[in-house]
Coordinates of C-alpha atoms in Angstrom, one line a residue:
Chain A
R214 CA -0.6 0.2 0.1
K215 CA 1.1 3.3 -1.0
E216 CA 2.0 5.9 2.1
V217 CA 0.1 8.4 0.4
E218 CA -2.8 8.0 -2.5
Q219 CA -3.8 10.9 -4.4
D220 CA -6.6 10.8 -7.1
P221 CA -4.3 11.7 -10.7
G222 CA -7.3 14.1 -11.8
P223 CA -7.2 16.3 -13.3
F224 CA -9.6 18.1 -12.7
N225 CA -11.5 20.7 -15.2
V226 CA -12.1 23.8 -13.7
P227 CA -13.6 27.8 -15.2
E228 CA -12.4 30.5 -13.5
G229 CA -14.1 31.5 -10.7
A230 CA -14.3 28.1 -9.6
T231 CA -14.2 26.7 -6.3
V232 CA -12.4 23.5 -6.0
A233 CA -11.3 20.6 -3.3
F234 CA -8.1 18.1 -3.5
N235 CA -8.7 15.6 -0.7
C236 CA -4.7 12.9 0.1
T237 CA -5.1 10.4 2.3
Y238 CA -1.9 8.6 3.7
S239 CA -1.7 5.0 6.0
N240 CA 1.1 5.6 8.3
S241 CA -1.3 7.2 11.1
A242 CA 2.7 8.3 12.4
S243 CA 2.8 10.9 10.2
Q244 CA 3.2 14.5 12.4
S245 CA 4.1 16.8 9.7
F246 CA 1.7 17.4 6.5
F247 CA 2.9 19.4 3.4
W248 CA 0.9 20.5 -0.5
Y249 CA 3.2 20.9 -3.2
R250 CA 2.9 22.7 -6.3
Q251 CA 4.7 21.4 -9.5
D252 CA 4.1 23.1 -13.1
C253 CA 4.4 21.3 -16.1
R254 CA 8.8 20.6 -16.2
K255 CA 9.7 22.1 -13.2
E256 CA 10.4 21.3 -9.9
P257 CA 8.0 21.1 -7.1
K258 CA 7.2 23.6 -5.2
L259 CA 5.5 24.8 -1.0
L260 CA 2.6 25.8 -1.5
M261 CA 2.1 25.2 2.8
S262 CA 1.9 23.5 5.2
V263 CA -1.2 22.3 7.1
Y264 CA -1.8 21.8 10.8
S265 CA -2.5 20.5 12.7
S266 CA -6.2 22.5 13.4
G267 CA -6.7 23.6 10.0
N268 CA -4.8 26.6 7.9
E269 CA -5.4 28.9 4.9
D270 CA -3.4 31.4 2.9
G271 CA -5.2 33.4 1.3
R272 CA -7.4 31.8 -1.1
F273 CA -6.0 28.3 -0.1
T274 CA -7.6 26.5 2.8
A275 CA -5.6 23.1 3.9
Q276 CA -7.0 20.4 6.1
L277 CA -6.3 17.3 8.3
N278 CA -8.0 15.7 9.4
R279 CA -6.3 12.9 11.5
A280 CA -9.3 10.2 12.6
S281 CA -9.5 9.6 9.3
Q282 CA -6.1 9.8 7.8
Y283 CA -6.5 12.7 5.0
I284 CA -5.7 16.4 4.2
S285 CA -7.4 18.4 2.0
L286 CA -7.1 20.8 0.0
L287 CA -9.7 23.7 -0.8
I288 CA -8.9 26.5 -3.5
R289 CA -11.3 29.4 -3.8
D290 CA -11.1 32.1 -7.4
S291 CA -9.6 29.7 -9.3
K292 CA -7.0 31.3 -11.5
L293 CA -5.8 30.9 -14.5
S294 CA -2.0 30.2 -12.5
D295 CA -3.7 28.4 -10.2
S296 CA -3.2 25.7 -13.6
A297 CA -0.8 22.8 -12.3
T298 CA 0.0 19.9 -10.3
Y299 CA -0.4 19.6 -6.8
L300 CA 1.5 16.7 -4.3
C301 CA 0.7 16.4 -1.1
V302 CA 2.9 15.8 1.6
V303 CA 3.9 14.0 4.8
S304 CA 6.1 13.5 6.7
P305 CA 6.3 10.4 9.8
W306 CA 7.3 11.5 13.3
N307 CA 10.3 9.8 14.3
F308 CA 12.1 9.5 10.7
N309 CA 13.5 13.3 8.1
K310 CA 11.7 11.7 5.3
F311 CA 8.9 13.2 3.3
Y312 CA 6.7 10.6 1.2
F313 CA 4.9 12.5 -2.0
G314 CA 1.8 11.3 -3.6
S315 CA 1.8 10.9 -6.7
G316 CA -0.2 14.7 -7.7
T317 CA -3.6 16.1 -8.4
K318 CA -3.6 18.0 -11.6
L319 CA -5.6 21.1 -11.9
N320 CA -7.1 22.7 -15.0
V321 CA -8.5 26.1 -14.5
K322 CA -10.2 27.5 -17.8
P323 CA -11.2 30.8 -18.9
Chain B
D55 CA 20.8 34.1 -2.3
A56 CA 21.2 30.6 -5.3
G57 CA 18.9 28.0 -4.4
V58 CA 19.6 24.6 -4.8
I59 CA 22.4 23.8 -8.2
Q60 CA 21.9 20.8 -10.1
S61 CA 24.4 19.9 -13.3
P62 CA 23.9 18.8 -16.0
R63 CA 20.6 20.5 -16.6
H64 CA 19.8 17.3 -19.9
E65 CA 21.3 14.7 -19.7
V66 CA 21.3 11.7 -22.7
T67 CA 23.7 8.2 -22.9
E68 CA 23.8 5.1 -24.7
M69 CA 22.8 2.1 -22.5
G70 CA 26.1 0.4 -20.9
Q71 CA 27.8 4.1 -19.9
E72 CA 28.0 5.3 -16.4
V73 CA 26.1 8.4 -15.9
T74 CA 26.7 12.0 -12.8
L75 CA 24.6 13.8 -11.5
R76 CA 25.6 16.4 -9.0
C77 CA 23.8 18.5 -6.5
K78 CA 25.3 21.5 -5.1
P79 CA 22.6 21.8 -2.3
I80 CA 21.6 26.1 -0.4
S81 CA 24.6 26.2 2.1
G82 CA 23.6 26.4 6.0
H83 CA 21.3 23.8 4.6
N84 CA 21.7 20.0 6.3
S85 CA 19.2 17.1 5.0
L86 CA 19.9 16.2 1.5
F87 CA 17.7 14.7 -0.6
W88 CA 17.8 13.3 -3.9
Y89 CA 14.4 11.5 -5.3
R90 CA 13.5 10.6 -9.4
Q91 CA 10.0 11.3 -11.1
T92 CA 8.8 9.4 -14.0
M93 CA 5.5 9.8 -15.1
M94 CA 4.3 6.4 -13.9
R95 CA 5.4 6.3 -10.5
G96 CA 6.0 10.0 -9.5
L97 CA 8.2 11.2 -7.7
E98 CA 10.0 8.5 -5.6
L99 CA 12.8 9.8 -2.4
L100 CA 15.9 7.5 -3.6
I101 CA 18.3 8.3 -1.1
Y102 CA 18.7 10.7 2.1
F103 CA 21.2 12.5 4.3
N104 CA 21.2 14.1 7.1
N105 CA 24.7 16.8 7.9
N106 CA 26.2 14.2 4.6
V107 CA 26.3 10.9 6.7
P108 CA 24.0 8.9 3.8
I109 CA 20.8 7.6 6.4
D110 CA 18.2 5.7 4.3
D111 CA 19.0 4.4 1.2
S112 CA 15.7 1.9 0.8
G113 CA 14.4 3.6 -2.2
M114 CA 17.8 2.8 -4.4
P115 CA 16.5 0.8 -7.1
E116 CA 19.4 -1.0 -7.5
D117 CA 23.2 -1.6 -7.1
R118 CA 24.1 0.4 -10.4
F119 CA 22.7 3.4 -8.6
S120 CA 25.5 5.0 -6.0
A121 CA 25.0 8.2 -3.9
K122 CA 27.7 10.5 -2.4
M123 CA 27.8 13.3 -0.1
P124 CA 31.4 14.2 0.8
N125 CA 30.8 17.3 2.3
A126 CA 28.4 19.7 3.1
S127 CA 28.1 21.4 -0.4
F128 CA 28.3 18.7 -3.1
S129 CA 26.0 15.0 -3.6
T130 CA 27.2 13.2 -6.8
L131 CA 24.3 10.2 -7.7
K132 CA 26.1 8.0 -10.3
I133 CA 24.5 5.1 -12.8
Q134 CA 27.0 2.7 -13.7
P135 CA 25.4 0.5 -16.3
S136 CA 23.0 3.0 -16.9
E137 CA 20.2 1.6 -19.0
P138 CA 16.8 2.6 -21.0
R139 CA 14.2 2.2 -18.0
D140 CA 16.5 4.8 -15.7
S141 CA 15.6 7.3 -17.8
A142 CA 13.4 10.0 -15.5
V143 CA 14.4 13.8 -14.8
Y144 CA 16.3 13.1 -11.2
F145 CA 15.0 16.3 -8.5
C146 CA 17.9 16.7 -5.7
A147 CA 16.4 18.7 -2.7
S148 CA 17.6 20.1 0.8
T149 CA 16.3 21.3 4.2
R150 CA 17.8 22.5 7.6
G151 CA 17.3 19.6 8.8
G152 CA 14.1 18.2 10.8
N153 CA 10.2 17.6 9.3
Q154 CA 9.2 20.4 9.9
E155 CA 11.5 22.2 7.3
T156 CA 10.0 23.2 4.3
Q157 CA 12.0 20.8 0.9
Y158 CA 13.4 23.7 -2.1
F159 CA 14.7 21.1 -4.8
G160 CA 17.3 22.1 -7.5
P161 CA 15.4 22.4 -10.8
G162 CA 16.2 19.0 -12.1
T163 CA 17.5 16.8 -15.0
R164 CA 16.4 15.6 -17.1
L165 CA 18.4 12.1 -17.7
L166 CA 17.3 10.2 -21.4
V167 CA 19.4 6.8 -21.7
L168 CA 18.8 5.8 -25.3

């Protein structure tokens, strides 16, 4: 079983739409959670960390559900520039190691 | 500040040849990671170092792959001999250490083995 699983998509949405992605993780001892963004033919870059209480950064909201072992990313008022692949990342408590999901592709269309 | 630097950016080689990928982490970062990304398998961790010491190489696919970090500012990933199935994008990333830290990725090396 994979450490982190994501729906590969693609999610095709119009500009201005709200879209949400989920990601599930298998290790209940996981401690740190992140969303990374990867543009086509580029390296992944941190979008936001995910905190236990949930957190928001502008149009982006991340939530953590430890009981069900998933994290989510909500994007409001989608922009064309949000088109990218979103990678869910999980790190266990006792290792300096990061497990990446395979990514969810988002296409925002005019 | 310079980010993570990788070289070469592109490499085309023939099956059986030795390939060496290079990485310079961000100055002051204590952890360095080598990843491989393909369409089929996504982003896979190959090996990571803490303070220049290899900690976990369980992701290294086979003995043809080896990695070194002789000092805090340089690491290499070597494939010998290379095979067509090694074709992928290889990323190097560094952090300040600890699993709550942001990983900073280099631009990657696109490897094509013919």
